[in-house]
């Protein structure tokens, strides 16, 4: 039996993990992101220095490297991962957000945070959080509520059962998410006679589970009894690689396909039955058709509030739900009839069972798509005019728009700029996004003519994923151009992995849309009767002691230039086109600083979102907003 430290055993075990998908065998763990500190450098750090296959990546922020690992797994459709290790204390705490992102989005993420001493001899060790009522607690206990599997290794021999269970969760489509194996720094260096069998090659076979025949027959009968079925394409379609099967189902039945953020690009945007984004950030076509549907076929989706418009979008009095999902937990949401199984396998079984069924939704679908196509062209063609210009989000900062125009030096509308980016980049380029107003614009407007070209983290809507995620996507597809679609608010939150992209010679392109503020949340507060407070990037007015001074102008291109990126400053349509064209010629990462006017993002389309409006306020507009929320709630389903 080999005598190895606990850390060496971790590395050796990970190098022998494989995944089998549709007969193809793939190494599962490609490497490990790390920021070394006293809690892991002499344990896992020493072991990684002797690794035979795992590549070591140097992160710059623990949350950022976690996001990069998540995006890498997402872009590989959950078939490959990069693990992460951090030091004890703040290094571990920084990764908690990334763990949340992975778990919410059902993306495999393997974390090895360093921990305090199991022996307790030096307590309190540097960076240790002490709780007098429970000496076993450490920072790493914060991972418990956001992990699908959590363990702490206090003896080397515990590692064997722990890592086998960790792999079970990581490779299970129904359970996958963040897996946290916490390793005290003294235990990392302890040696043990591990059995050779523990390090044998392990192949984790992901099978396409099929539901029982009776459930399929009942679902098919329900569909045949309906006239207007409506398909929701969720992330499960992508990870099952079931896009072709879903298209055949839509074509056979003449049924529209609407997309969630996670499901977008599993079916090409150009497909005749793809009506685009659904729900709160959905477009006119999908949100016009959804309320008319009499049966919703939800495929691989969690049916989150943005997809369902807080359960208010599906308004036919006889509407029923069928949910195709590998997870029983998600499969019974909205009181759906569950078909628990792999999306591709279930779709094919369902199509076979329905025979020659055809819906009566074709004409309405065509009309809705035509209307949306006209509206989309309008949004892509907005031009600012000094006289009589009305922004898409009107009535909020109309009087301040001239000030923004002067400070930012731009007349560009956000929707127009986004249209230029979408049309000018390569068709096989990958677009990555996460939070702010851009995800809404992108779910509505972005067209992907090829599969898996859209990598959006919107389950957790985590600011800071965009640039780190772009780097992770580039590691997954090094021969493709990758674009981080990021607002100025998210850029300020987390952009450190730009440096890692330069360090690794993995070019990413950062498309930074700067409207000098948290525009999405400003829309939310002002759209619900509040005044603007704390969401615009303004200097503090010392006399009033409020952030209501002049609009800030920040030169983000200069920041990125200092990091070693090729940068561009853009304030016109022609300038944006020229910058994109030149950026394609570069071999180093690029940043295009695009100044856009606030309130020129897309508005809502026949959707509603249940948010916590104040029931009591001095402002009449807030009270009116609360009353409107109560009226909308009356139309929404209760569960």
Phi, psi and omega in degrees: 000137181286136174269114183226155170287164178301318180295318178296324178293323177301309182298314182296321178296313183299327181290349182251015181262130180229158176235140177246126182225119181051041176086352179264132181258126187229136171300131189274318184253114186269338183179195181214127170280143179207146159238112187282143175210187185294344182271355180211348188292324183270350177257276178297327178300314179296319181294319179293332178294341179251010183297143180271326186231326184294129176273139180260127177247134180269108177282168177245342176210133186297323176294317181298317180290329174296317177299318179299318179295321178296313181297322177301314179294319179298314182292337174267015181052039175069018182265346179219149179224162167238126180281170180224143173227143179227170173281177179288159171077237184298328177299315177295314183301324180298332182277350183299320179298317179297321177299319178299316180301314182296316183291316179298321184269002181055048178247132181292127178219119183256119185242136175236076177287137173295158183223172179293171184292131174293327181288337184065009184301317183267008187308136353275124176290158180309131178077012179277133171270122180257131174243111184302333183275348182203102184285350180277347184284145172216179177307325186292345175293343177293343178283342186305308184288347183247011180246145174279339175212135182221138177207158174233125183267108181255350174222143183305322185291343177291340186300325188296307179293326182295312183291327176295319177292323178300316179293325177302315182287315183299327184260007179261111183303332182279337187243351192296156182167210179285133174240120184246117175246102185275129186233108177305146188293330177286324179293328179304324183267354181285142182262155180205150177276086180285139176293141181301329182299334180295336184255015176290159178296129180241126179250117180264108185271122177263109184265158178268096183289137180245137179289169181293154186299323182296318180297321179295316180298318180294319178294319179296320178295320178297316181296318181295337180276355184251160181252335187228071176291154183219125184261135171251122180263108180259183182300333179298333176294318179296311186289335174278348186056048187256014183303317181295320178295320180295321178297318179297323179295314180297319181292322181292323186260350188059059186234135178289148175248122173252151188248143164273173177298319181288331183272346184298132181085001169292330171238134183302142180298335184278355182294142188300331183260000178278114181260004172090199188294147186239147168096212186300320175257025181274171183260180184295321183294304183298318184282346172279322184281322186305316181294342181270348185290143178253354170210129180257125177253098183269119185246111174064039180231149177278354182053051179288170188296328178291331178284320186262003188052053181053043177065025181249352190284328186264101195249355177300132186295340180249016184296140176231163187235137170239128182241118175263115185202144176287342183258126175295325180301311180283333186292339183258005179295154183060022180058039184282158168280113187277138168242094187275114180169179178295136186303312182297314182295319182290317180302313182296320178294322181291318179297318179298324184282335183276348176066229185264028181300139175222137182277177176247033187253003189295309184298315180296325178294315179298318180295319180294319179294321179296316179297319180291323179300319177296316181294322180296318178296324176296315180295325179283352187238021181289131178236133179286137172230141184296324182258124171077016180283131177241116179291163180301319177260085188270159174086006181255294183239034184304315183288337181271353186299322179296322178296314178300318180300318181290315183291315181280342178067037187220153170243008185287132170272145183297318182294323178295315179298319180297319178299321178296315179301312182300322184277332186270334181281165181295149181297330182265010178289153180257127177257130183240135179207179182201307194216164180095202181279338182300318178302324177293314177299321184286320178296327180280317195252333189290133178248128176246110181275353176232157183288149171060034178260009186228115185238088184248127173263104181230359175295322179252352181044058191265108174302135180104350179287332195303306185285317176299318179296324177297320178296317178297320178294324178292322176298325180286325182228074186295341181268004181249149171285137180236134183239123173273117179264104192224140173275168182294327178296314179292324179300316180293331181294317185192114177219014189294336182284359167303320180294321179296323178296322177291317180300320183270001183057039178245099187291127169237160179241120181262113176264100186261112178266109186255111172243018176056055175163176172272078190298321181299315182284330173299319175300318184295314182291315183286331177288349178244029170090357181277163168277165177287122179212121173072016181238347174264147177273087180236153174291154177285131172277108186295325181295319180270346185054045178223157177276064183233020178282206184289152178295137180280144173243120183241131180267085182292331179297323179293322177300308182294327178299322178294335178279349180104010178273155169278127189235159181219146174245125188232132175225001181226162178297314181296320178297324179293316179299317181294321180295316179298317181297317181289324180299327179297334183278346186280154175254348178256160179301149183235157171225126177251110182274101185258112178276124180231152179286140175295158176069016178250021171274176180288152174264188180282153176231097175055036182231166179214148180229127180279110178235164188280076179285140181293132180283336181233132180199155174285340183270128179297325181296326177291318179297321178294321179296320178296318179297321177296320178299318180296322178293318179296323180299330180294335180270349185270150174292149182276337180204000000 
